[in-house]
mmCIF file of C-alpha atoms in Angstrom:
data_model
loop_
_atom_site.group_PDB
_atom_site.id
_atom_site.type_symbol
_atom_site.label_atom_id
_atom_site.label_comp_id
_atom_site.label_asym_id
_atom_site.label_seq_id
_atom_site.Cartn_x
_atom_site.Cartn_y
_atom_site.Cartn_z
ATOM 1 C CA MET A 1 117.480 97.624 108.389
ATOM 2 C CA ALA A 2 119.637 98.555 105.259
ATOM 3 C CA LYS A 3 122.477 100.671 104.848
ATOM 4 C CA THR A 4 123.284 103.840 102.994
ATOM 5 C CA SER A 5 126.564 106.749 103.570
ATOM 6 C CA ASN A 6 127.294 104.737 107.201
ATOM 7 C CA ARG A 7 123.729 105.670 108.218
ATOM 8 C CA THR A 8 121.248 102.974 109.316
ATOM 9 C CA VAL A 9 117.720 103.682 107.433
ATOM 10 C CA SER A 10 114.739 101.573 108.597
ATOM 11 C CA VAL A 11 112.650 100.287 106.033
ATOM 12 C CA SER A 12 109.080 99.381 106.546
ATOM 13 C CA CYS A 13 106.711 96.741 104.672
ATOM 14 C CA ARG A 14 103.678 96.947 103.630
ATOM 15 C CA LEU A 15 103.650 93.226 101.495
ATOM 16 C CA LYS A 16 101.244 91.370 103.584
ATOM 17 C CA GLU A 17 98.437 94.573 103.380
ATOM 18 C CA LEU A 18 98.945 94.958 99.754
ATOM 19 C CA ARG A 19 99.036 91.197 99.152
ATOM 20 C CA THR A 20 95.741 90.279 101.846
ATOM 21 C CA GLN A 21 93.743 93.479 99.846
ATOM 22 C CA LYS A 22 94.014 91.506 96.270
ATOM 23 C CA LYS A 23 93.245 87.802 98.076
ATOM 24 C CA MET A 24 96.261 86.332 97.469
ATOM 25 C CA THR A 25 98.110 83.831 99.347
ATOM 26 C CA GLN A 26 101.874 84.096 100.051
ATOM 27 C CA SER A 27 102.536 81.028 97.624
ATOM 28 C CA GLU A 28 100.385 82.677 94.602
ATOM 29 C CA LEU A 29 102.321 86.081 95.118
ATOM 30 C CA ALA A 30 105.547 83.801 95.088
ATOM 31 C CA GLY A 31 104.951 82.397 91.778
ATOM 32 C CA LEU A 32 104.060 85.146 90.153
ATOM 33 C CA VAL A 33 107.322 86.536 91.147
ATOM 34 C CA GLY A 34 109.464 83.447 90.709
ATOM 35 C CA ILE A 35 110.724 83.140 94.075
ATOM 36 C CA LYS A 36 109.922 81.125 97.236
ATOM 37 C CA ARG A 37 107.182 81.271 99.509
ATOM 38 C CA GLN A 38 109.735 81.521 102.658
ATOM 39 C CA ALA A 39 111.015 84.516 100.632
ATOM 40 C CA VAL A 40 107.825 86.128 100.474
ATOM 41 C CA TYR A 41 107.327 85.131 104.217
ATOM 42 C CA ASP A 42 110.216 86.463 105.299
ATOM 43 C CA ILE A 43 110.166 90.045 103.747
ATOM 44 C CA GLU A 44 106.692 90.136 105.161
ATOM 45 C CA ALA A 45 107.994 89.488 108.817
ATOM 46 C CA GLY A 46 110.928 91.961 107.998
ATOM 47 C CA ARG A 47 113.990 89.212 108.001
ATOM 48 C CA TYR A 48 114.967 90.195 104.100
ATOM 49 C CA LEU A 49 114.938 92.861 101.889
ATOM 50 C CA PRO A 50 114.617 92.033 98.604
ATOM 51 C CA ASN A 51 116.469 93.305 95.389
ATOM 52 C CA THR A 52 115.447 95.680 92.958
ATOM 53 C CA GLY A 53 114.352 92.795 90.305
ATOM 54 C CA VAL A 54 112.104 91.357 93.215
ATOM 55 C CA ALA A 55 110.486 94.323 94.365
ATOM 56 C CA LEU A 56 109.646 95.852 90.898
ATOM 57 C CA ALA A 57 108.145 92.224 90.307
ATOM 58 C CA MET A 58 106.405 92.354 92.961
ATOM 59 C CA ALA A 59 105.094 95.933 92.801
ATOM 60 C CA GLN A 60 103.758 94.623 88.811
ATOM 61 C CA VAL A 61 102.175 91.808 90.264
ATOM 62 C CA LEU A 62 100.328 93.881 93.036
ATOM 63 C CA GLY A 63 99.460 96.829 90.625
ATOM 64 C CA CYS A 64 101.251 99.394 92.903
ATOM 65 C CA ARG A 65 105.019 101.329 93.049
ATOM 66 C CA VAL A 66 107.725 99.744 94.905
ATOM 67 C CA GLU A 67 107.399 102.484 96.906
ATOM 68 C CA ASP A 68 103.627 101.334 98.240
ATOM 69 C CA ILE A 69 105.242 98.413 99.489
ATOM 70 C CA PHE A 70 108.632 99.668 101.077
ATOM 71 C CA TYR A 71 109.005 102.648 102.456
ATOM 72 C CA GLN A 72 111.470 104.353 105.297
ATOM 73 C CA ALA A 73 109.896 104.065 108.747
ATOM 74 C CA PRO A 74 109.392 107.486 110.957
ATOM 75 C CA GLY A 75 111.819 108.184 113.261
ATOM 76 C CA GLN A 76 115.058 108.694 110.883
ATOM 77 C CA ALA A 77 117.393 111.911 110.846
ATOM 78 C CA ARG A 78 116.939 114.011 107.689
ATOM 79 C CA ASP A 79 119.108 117.012 106.915
ATOM 80 C CA VAL A 80 116.889 120.352 107.262
ATOM 81 C CA VAL A 81 117.219 123.904 106.236
ATOM 82 C CA LEU A 82 115.363 125.718 109.668
ATOM 83 C CA VAL A 83 113.251 128.688 108.280
ATOM 84 C CA ASP A 84 112.315 131.422 111.120
ATOM 85 C CA GLN A 85 115.374 130.296 113.397
ATOM 86 C CA GLU A 86 114.387 133.101 115.901
ATOM 87 C CA HIS A 87 111.323 131.501 116.601
ATOM 88 C CA ALA A 88 113.084 127.949 117.227
ATOM 89 C CA TRP A 89 112.437 127.597 120.821
ATOM 90 C CA GLY A 90 112.002 123.935 120.956
ATOM 91 C CA PRO A 91 112.856 120.893 118.867
ATOM 92 C CA ARG A 92 109.140 120.532 117.505
ATOM 93 C CA VAL A 93 108.755 121.668 114.315
ATOM 94 C CA ASN A 94 107.076 121.174 110.746
ATOM 95 C CA ILE A 95 108.391 119.461 107.816
ATOM 96 C CA ALA A 96 108.045 120.471 104.161
ATOM 97 C CA LYS A 97 109.580 118.804 101.748
ATOM 98 C CA VAL A 98 110.219 120.900 98.568
ATOM 99 C CA ARG A 99 111.630 119.220 95.338
ATOM 100 C CA ASP A 100 114.305 117.518 97.411
ATOM 101 C CA ARG A 101 115.590 119.663 100.344
ATOM 102 C CA HIS A 102 113.427 119.536 103.776
ATOM 103 C CA PHE A 103 112.530 123.097 105.099
ATOM 104 C CA ALA A 104 111.945 122.808 109.317
ATOM 105 C CA TYR A 105 108.908 125.471 110.927
ATOM 106 C CA PRO A 106 108.932 126.059 114.158
ATOM 107 C CA LEU A 107 105.643 125.377 116.057
ATOM 108 C CA VAL A 108 105.876 128.037 118.071
ATOM 109 C CA GLY A 109 106.356 132.312 117.348
ATOM 110 C CA THR A 110 104.480 134.779 114.884
ATOM 111 C CA HIS A 111 104.242 132.721 112.043
ATOM 112 C CA ALA A 112 103.480 129.317 113.650
ATOM 113 C CA ARG A 113 100.291 127.032 111.963
ATOM 114 C CA MET A 114 96.913 129.258 112.037
ATOM 115 C CA GLU A 115 95.931 126.253 114.410
ATOM 116 C CA ASP A 116 96.415 127.144 117.810
ATOM 117 C CA MET A 117 98.236 123.765 118.351
ATOM 118 C CA GLY A 118 99.873 121.200 115.872
ATOM 119 C CA ALA A 119 101.266 117.732 116.284
ATOM 120 C CA ALA A 120 104.958 118.292 115.057
ATOM 121 C CA ASP A 121 106.383 116.497 112.045
ATOM 122 C CA ALA A 122 110.284 116.210 113.585
ATOM 123 C CA LEU A 123 112.138 117.093 116.101
ATOM 124 C CA LEU A 124 115.390 119.210 115.235
ATOM 125 C CA GLU A 125 118.277 117.674 116.939
ATOM 126 C CA PRO A 126 121.275 119.988 118.885
ATOM 127 C CA GLY A 127 122.747 122.199 115.921
ATOM 128 C CA GLN A 128 119.253 122.629 114.050
ATOM 129 C CA THR A 129 120.687 121.180 110.952
ATOM 130 C CA ARG A 130 119.232 117.640 111.576
ATOM 131 C CA ALA A 131 115.704 116.413 112.631
ATOM 132 C CA LYS A 132 114.324 113.570 113.601
ATOM 133 C CA ILE A 133 110.811 112.785 111.264
ATOM 134 C CA LEU A 134 108.238 111.329 113.011
ATOM 135 C CA LEU A 135 106.105 110.969 109.746
ATOM 136 C CA PRO A 136 106.809 108.126 106.719
ATOM 137 C CA GLU A 137 108.539 109.836 104.109
ATOM 138 C CA GLU A 138 105.534 109.383 101.675
ATOM 139 C CA ARG A 139 103.778 111.242 103.768
ATOM 140 C CA VAL A 140 106.122 113.909 104.071
ATOM 141 C CA SER A 141 106.856 113.624 100.208
ATOM 142 C CA SER A 142 103.220 114.180 99.316
ATOM 143 C CA THR A 143 102.141 116.954 101.881
ATOM 144 C CA ALA A 144 102.756 120.453 100.391
ATOM 145 C CA LEU A 145 102.856 123.691 102.248
ATOM 146 C CA LEU A 146 100.347 126.911 101.833
ATOM 147 C CA LEU A 147 102.167 130.070 103.397
ATOM 148 C CA GLY A 148 99.248 133.132 103.192
ATOM 149 C CA CYS A 149 96.952 134.890 105.691
ATOM 150 C CA ASP A 150 93.608 134.153 104.551
ATOM 151 C CA PRO A 151 91.833 132.452 107.080
ATOM 152 C CA ALA A 152 89.982 129.730 104.603
ATOM 153 C CA PHE A 153 93.091 128.292 103.559
ATOM 154 C CA SER A 154 92.796 126.374 106.738
ATOM 155 C CA VAL A 155 89.281 124.772 105.351
ATOM 156 C CA LEU A 156 91.201 123.965 102.075
ATOM 157 C CA GLY A 157 93.766 122.251 104.142
ATOM 158 C CA HIS A 158 90.983 120.103 105.897
ATOM 159 C CA ARG A 159 89.559 119.194 103.084
ATOM 160 C CA VAL A 160 92.875 118.069 101.354
ATOM 161 C CA ARG A 161 93.784 116.151 103.952
ATOM 162 C CA GLU A 162 89.987 114.365 103.586
ATOM 163 C CA THR A 163 91.152 112.913 99.890
ATOM 164 C CA PRO A 164 92.063 109.495 99.419
ATOM 165 C CA GLY A 165 95.645 108.814 99.674
ATOM 166 C CA HIS A 166 98.690 110.349 101.130
ATOM 167 C CA ALA A 167 98.072 113.873 100.188
ATOM 168 C CA GLY A 168 97.903 116.700 102.331
ATOM 169 C CA LEU A 169 98.535 120.372 102.742
ATOM 170 C CA MET A 170 100.186 122.396 105.825
ATOM 171 C CA VAL A 171 98.932 125.355 106.122
ATOM 172 C CA ARG A 172 101.099 128.330 108.212
ATOM 173 C CA PHE A 173 100.316 132.299 108.419
ATOM 174 C CA ALA A 174 102.512 134.741 106.223
ATOM 175 C CA SER A 175 102.150 137.841 104.764
ATOM 176 C CA SER A 176 101.719 138.587 101.268
ATOM 177 C CA GLN A 177 105.249 139.430 100.731
ATOM 178 C CA MET A 178 106.479 136.340 102.662
ATOM 179 C CA ALA A 179 104.422 134.062 101.217
ATOM 180 C CA VAL A 180 105.503 134.748 97.744
ATOM 181 C CA THR A 181 108.824 135.481 98.756
ATOM 182 C CA ARG A 182 109.691 131.883 100.721
ATOM 183 C CA VAL A 183 108.114 129.982 97.554
ATOM 184 C CA ALA A 184 110.480 132.068 95.149
ATOM 185 C CA SER A 185 113.246 130.658 97.124
ATOM 186 C CA GLY A 186 112.168 127.195 96.962
ATOM 187 C CA GLN A 187 110.897 127.295 100.601
ATOM 188 C CA ALA A 188 107.360 126.355 100.093
ATOM 189 C CA HIS A 189 104.823 125.216 97.105
ATOM 190 C CA ILE A 190 102.641 127.399 97.364
ATOM 191 C CA ALA A 191 101.740 131.453 98.664
ATOM 192 C CA GLY A 192 98.659 133.063 99.574
ATOM 193 C CA THR A 193 98.480 136.918 98.169
ATOM 194 C CA HIS A 194 95.240 139.408 98.545
ATOM 195 C CA MET A 195 97.577 142.783 97.611
ATOM 196 C CA HIS A 196 94.866 145.153 96.491
ATOM 197 C CA THR A 197 95.049 147.134 93.126
ATOM 198 C CA ARG A 198 97.381 149.621 93.243
ATOM 199 C CA GLY A 199 97.498 153.020 91.724
ATOM 200 C CA GLY A 200 96.746 153.165 87.761
ATOM 201 C CA GLY A 201 94.986 150.067 87.756
ATOM 202 C CA ASN A 202 98.111 147.305 88.544
ATOM 203 C CA ASP A 203 96.452 144.374 90.235
ATOM 204 C CA GLY A 204 98.112 144.008 93.251
ATOM 205 C CA ASN A 205 99.146 140.430 92.790
ATOM 206 C CA LYS A 206 100.295 140.413 89.482
ATOM 207 C CA PHE A 207 102.541 143.470 90.341
ATOM 208 C CA LEU A 208 104.460 141.560 93.795
ATOM 209 C CA VAL A 209 104.254 138.265 91.974
ATOM 210 C CA SER A 210 106.495 139.832 88.878
ATOM 211 C CA GLN A 211 108.327 141.619 91.538
ATOM 212 C CA LYS A 212 109.293 138.329 93.443
ATOM 213 C CA MET A 213 109.373 135.823 90.722
ATOM 214 C CA LYS A 214 110.941 137.282 87.832
ATOM 215 C CA ASP A 215 112.725 133.832 86.488
ATOM 216 C CA ILE A 216 110.250 131.701 87.385
ATOM 217 C CA SER A 217 107.484 130.242 85.735
ATOM 218 C CA GLY A 218 104.057 129.295 86.802
ATOM 219 C CA ILE A 219 100.503 130.529 87.477
ATOM 220 C CA LEU A 220 98.356 133.014 89.446
ATOM 221 C CA ILE A 221 95.257 131.443 90.421
ATOM 222 C CA ALA A 222 92.142 132.660 92.080
ATOM 223 C CA PHE A 223 91.286 131.527 95.705
ATOM 224 C CA SER A 224 88.694 133.918 97.486
ATOM 225 C CA ALA A 225 87.666 137.217 97.458
ATOM 226 C CA PHE A 226 86.781 138.993 100.691
ATOM 227 C CA GLU A 227 86.234 142.470 102.815
ATOM 228 C CA GLU A 228 89.183 143.760 104.495
ATOM 229 C CA GLY A 229 89.010 146.773 106.793
ATOM 230 C CA LEU A 230 89.166 147.790 110.463
ATOM 231 C CA LEU A 231 87.967 145.637 113.385
ATOM 232 C CA VAL A 232 86.336 147.635 116.249
ATOM 233 C CA ALA A 233 84.727 146.593 119.913
ATOM 234 C CA PRO A 234 81.097 145.465 119.380
ATOM 235 C CA GLY A 235 78.994 148.422 119.256
ATOM 236 C CA ASN A 236 81.380 150.511 117.636
ATOM 237 C CA PRO A 237 82.202 153.031 120.871
ATOM 238 C CA LYS A 238 84.709 155.390 119.455
ATOM 239 C CA GLY A 239 82.271 155.801 116.113
ATOM 240 C CA ILE A 240 85.085 155.229 113.710
ATOM 241 C CA ILE A 241 83.566 155.239 110.404
ATOM 242 C CA GLY A 242 87.177 155.153 108.337
ATOM 243 C CA VAL A 243 91.216 155.818 108.584
ATOM 244 C CA ALA A 244 90.589 159.635 109.004
ATOM 245 C CA ASP A 245 89.049 158.689 112.574
ATOM 246 C CA LEU A 246 92.470 156.854 113.046
ATOM 247 C CA ALA A 247 94.076 160.288 113.227
ATOM 248 C CA ARG A 248 91.944 161.261 116.347
ATOM 249 C CA SER A 249 93.348 161.446 119.906
ATOM 250 C CA ASP A 250 91.112 159.460 121.612
ATOM 251 C CA VAL A 251 92.136 156.479 119.211
ATOM 252 C CA THR A 252 94.708 153.837 119.144
ATOM 253 C CA LEU A 253 95.572 151.375 116.270
ATOM 254 C CA ILE A 254 97.082 148.169 116.035
ATOM 255 C CA ASN A 255 98.792 147.752 112.624
ATOM 256 C CA ARG A 256 100.445 144.889 110.831
ATOM 257 C CA GLU A 257 104.082 144.331 109.883
ATOM 258 C CA GLU A 258 105.834 145.771 106.715
ATOM 259 C CA GLY A 259 104.771 143.021 103.691
ATOM 260 C CA ALA A 260 101.422 142.779 104.874
ATOM 261 C CA ALA A 261 98.539 143.293 102.387
ATOM 262 C CA LEU A 262 96.340 144.868 104.517
ATOM 263 C CA ARG A 263 99.329 147.398 106.020
ATOM 264 C CA SER A 264 99.815 148.312 102.241
ATOM 265 C CA LEU A 265 96.426 149.540 102.064
ATOM 266 C CA LEU A 266 96.562 151.257 105.357
ATOM 267 C CA ASP A 267 99.473 153.029 104.063
ATOM 268 C CA ASP A 268 97.702 154.174 100.857
ATOM 269 C CA LEU A 269 94.586 154.927 102.125
ATOM 270 C CA LEU A 270 96.549 157.378 104.678
ATOM 271 C CA GLN A 271 98.282 158.868 101.655
ATOM 272 C CA GLU A 272 95.222 159.581 99.615
ATOM 273 C CA LYS A 273 94.021 161.846 102.289
ATOM 274 C CA ASN A 274 97.290 163.194 103.283
ATOM 275 C CA ILE A 275 97.535 161.594 107.206
ATOM 276 C CA PRO A 276 101.097 161.311 107.805
ATOM 277 C CA ALA A 277 101.452 157.934 109.484
ATOM 278 C CA THR A 278 103.024 159.676 112.784
ATOM 279 C CA ALA A 279 99.371 161.066 113.329
ATOM 280 C CA ILE A 280 97.760 157.681 113.736
ATOM 281 C CA GLN A 281 98.407 156.581 117.576
ATOM 282 C CA GLY A 282 99.644 153.025 117.919
ATOM 283 C CA TYR A 283 100.778 153.039 114.134
ATOM 284 C CA ASP A 284 104.115 150.801 115.153
ATOM 285 C CA TYR A 285 102.399 148.596 117.417
ATOM 286 C CA LEU A 286 102.290 145.279 115.451
ATOM 287 C CA ALA A 287 100.088 141.996 115.329
ATOM 288 C CA TYR A 288 101.444 139.464 113.443
ATOM 289 C CA SER A 289 98.052 137.469 112.717
ATOM 290 C CA HIS A 290 94.353 138.524 111.992
ATOM 291 C CA ALA A 291 93.718 136.506 115.477
ATOM 292 C CA GLN A 292 96.411 139.192 117.044
ATOM 293 C CA GLY A 293 94.728 141.686 116.066
ATOM 294 C CA ALA A 294 90.988 140.785 116.770
ATOM 295 C CA GLN A 295 92.034 140.112 120.535
ATOM 296 C CA ALA A 296 93.586 143.122 121.315
ATOM 297 C CA VAL A 297 90.542 145.143 120.198
ATOM 298 C CA ARG A 298 88.689 142.192 122.356
ATOM 299 C CA HIS A 299 90.846 143.068 125.549
ATOM 300 C CA HIS A 300 90.780 147.106 125.117
ATOM 301 C CA VAL A 301 94.531 146.884 124.424
ATOM 302 C CA CYS A 302 93.462 149.220 121.080
ATOM 303 C CA ASP A 303 90.402 150.775 119.581
ATOM 304 C CA ALA A 304 90.782 149.276 116.017
ATOM 305 C CA ALA A 305 92.799 146.758 114.283
ATOM 306 C CA LEU A 306 93.672 145.907 110.569
ATOM 307 C CA GLY A 307 91.609 142.246 109.340
ATOM 308 C CA LEU A 308 88.749 140.756 107.849
ATOM 309 C CA ARG A 309 84.903 140.908 107.880
ATOM 310 C CA ALA A 310 84.560 136.896 108.517
ATOM 311 C CA VAL A 311 87.769 137.614 111.691
ATOM 312 C CA ALA A 312 85.691 140.233 113.507
ATOM 313 C CA VAL A 313 82.477 137.803 112.965
ATOM 314 C CA THR A 314 84.472 134.792 114.653
ATOM 315 C CA HIS A 315 85.533 137.165 117.378
ATOM 316 C CA GLY A 316 82.540 138.884 118.205
ATOM 317 C CA LEU A 317 83.703 142.713 116.929
ATOM 318 C CA ASP A 318 81.758 144.977 114.229
ATOM 319 C CA PHE A 319 83.421 145.516 111.078
ATOM 320 C CA ILE A 320 84.789 148.815 108.939
ATOM 321 C CA PRO A 321 84.819 148.192 105.471
ATOM 322 C CA LEU A 322 87.756 149.662 103.587
ATOM 323 C CA SER A 323 87.945 147.594 100.708
ATOM 324 C CA HIS A 324 87.002 144.440 98.565
ATOM 325 C CA VAL A 325 90.315 141.910 97.700
ATOM 326 C CA ARG A 326 90.876 139.082 95.514
ATOM 327 C CA CYS A 327 92.942 136.345 97.300
ATOM 328 C CA ASP A 328 94.992 134.142 94.212
ATOM 329 C CA LEU A 329 97.530 131.363 95.091
ATOM 330 C CA VAL A 330 101.291 131.569 93.424
ATOM 331 C CA ILE A 331 102.265 128.121 92.524
ATOM 332 C CA PRO A 332 105.209 127.137 90.277
ATOM 333 C CA SER A 333 104.588 125.100 87.431
ATOM 334 C CA ASP A 334 107.328 122.147 88.315
ATOM 335 C CA LEU A 335 105.306 122.051 91.715
ATOM 336 C CA MET A 336 101.820 121.838 90.109
ATOM 337 C CA THR A 337 101.841 118.279 90.184
ATOM 338 C CA HIS A 338 103.001 117.341 93.532
ATOM 339 C CA PRO A 339 100.075 115.392 95.142
ATOM 340 C CA GLY A 340 99.066 117.783 97.924
ATOM 341 C CA VAL A 341 99.282 121.037 95.023
ATOM 342 C CA ALA A 342 97.091 118.874 92.621
ATOM 343 C CA ALA A 343 94.506 117.934 95.334
ATOM 344 C CA ALA A 344 94.416 121.363 96.240
ATOM 345 C CA LEU A 345 94.200 122.653 92.819
ATOM 346 C CA ASP A 346 91.478 119.912 91.898
ATOM 347 C CA ILE A 347 89.145 120.904 95.456
ATOM 348 C CA ILE A 348 88.950 124.567 95.073
ATOM 349 C CA GLN A 349 87.296 123.750 91.240
ATOM 350 C CA THR A 350 84.773 121.904 92.573
ATOM 351 C CA ARG A 351 81.230 123.416 93.788
ATOM 352 C CA ALA A 352 80.752 121.985 96.771
ATOM 353 C CA PHE A 353 84.327 123.704 98.240
ATOM 354 C CA ARG A 354 82.973 127.157 96.230
ATOM 355 C CA GLU A 355 79.601 127.094 98.032
ATOM 356 C CA GLU A 356 81.196 126.145 101.316
ATOM 357 C CA LEU A 357 83.487 129.301 100.949
ATOM 358 C CA ALA A 358 80.838 131.354 100.178
ATOM 359 C CA CYS A 359 79.136 130.966 103.373
ATOM 360 C CA LEU A 360 82.235 132.806 105.243
ATOM 361 C CA PRO A 361 81.180 136.401 106.334
ATOM 362 C CA GLY A 362 82.527 138.772 103.547
ATOM 363 C CA TYR A 363 83.607 135.961 101.251
ATOM 364 C CA GLU A 364 82.450 135.906 97.077
ATOM 365 C CA THR A 365 83.619 133.411 94.683
ATOM 366 C CA SER A 366 82.968 134.157 91.364
ATOM 367 C CA ASP A 367 86.938 134.076 90.509
ATOM 368 C CA THR A 368 87.321 130.679 92.639
ATOM 369 C CA GLY A 369 89.363 128.438 90.149
ATOM 370 C CA ARG A 370 90.034 131.146 87.642
ATOM 371 C CA ILE A 371 93.582 131.518 86.555
ATOM 372 C CA ILE A 372 94.319 134.851 86.740
ATOM 373 C CA ALA A 373 97.669 134.972 84.994
ATOM 374 C CA GLU A 374 100.753 132.702 84.035
ATOM 375 C CA LEU A 375 104.215 133.646 85.186
#
């Protein structure tokens, strides 16, 4: 155990594992480093923490980094910034380390992980300003946080976690505007946005990023393209063919929250047809994810919801296309070399990933991996 700033810090050691991989005895390592064999034994047994010079020498001999040999063990409390505090109904949170700050994201609420249930990375302490980290620091430091609402982000997350090493990609649901806003404020590594093209031909994603990230350099890179529209019950019993039918007295909609790309699409289409929002029954009823909207239709809470063709197929619903949109990733320049970010960028450039993505209903990948703009 070591102490820093009057706090006990537990340090774990992988020296024996790394030495064994190199087929090296304790005596051989000791001779190359310039210490006694007993010292190597004590280090591996956790009884002795070497000074910086010895640690650097061992790392050089073993061909690794010092942090590959010694790392902070899980179970240590860290200062955190709680995001979505109103949804922190318990201590279980995900942890995103962005630059040098730790952000805690609740595992419950409307913006929880895309998976139904995820393991916690940390447990909040009373006061919610510190959290007990349950993962090795190297895992936390190497995992990027992607915010967005493209269901295919989960596929990318799984592929990143399959790569060798500690790189990871945590995916949480967020509207396009929320995702970009949080990346701009330094609370996440990557934002996904799929704003449709605005009047006058302005690229919706470029426009949003230009408004939210004025003083931040980075890239906008294409991830996918997909069909978005209305989710309706199997067989489309109400005979809905477009947004004009949403104004009928026998049709009830469930809308998306402000800031969601699909909400913006609906508002623009209603404006084009001179249909006031007050004419839409259910305009103020909100679903905070594609899945919530699909479930509302599935259980006859409403007749139509905004969503993607892939979501409709997943939930056994019919689909009325309204638009085809490109989904982009927004990444600040200084985070491009982050292990999780770099792994994600490598994967979306592969043919195998593009082929898998293209198999999803309504998806198209001709632009996947192309840099759309430099910020």
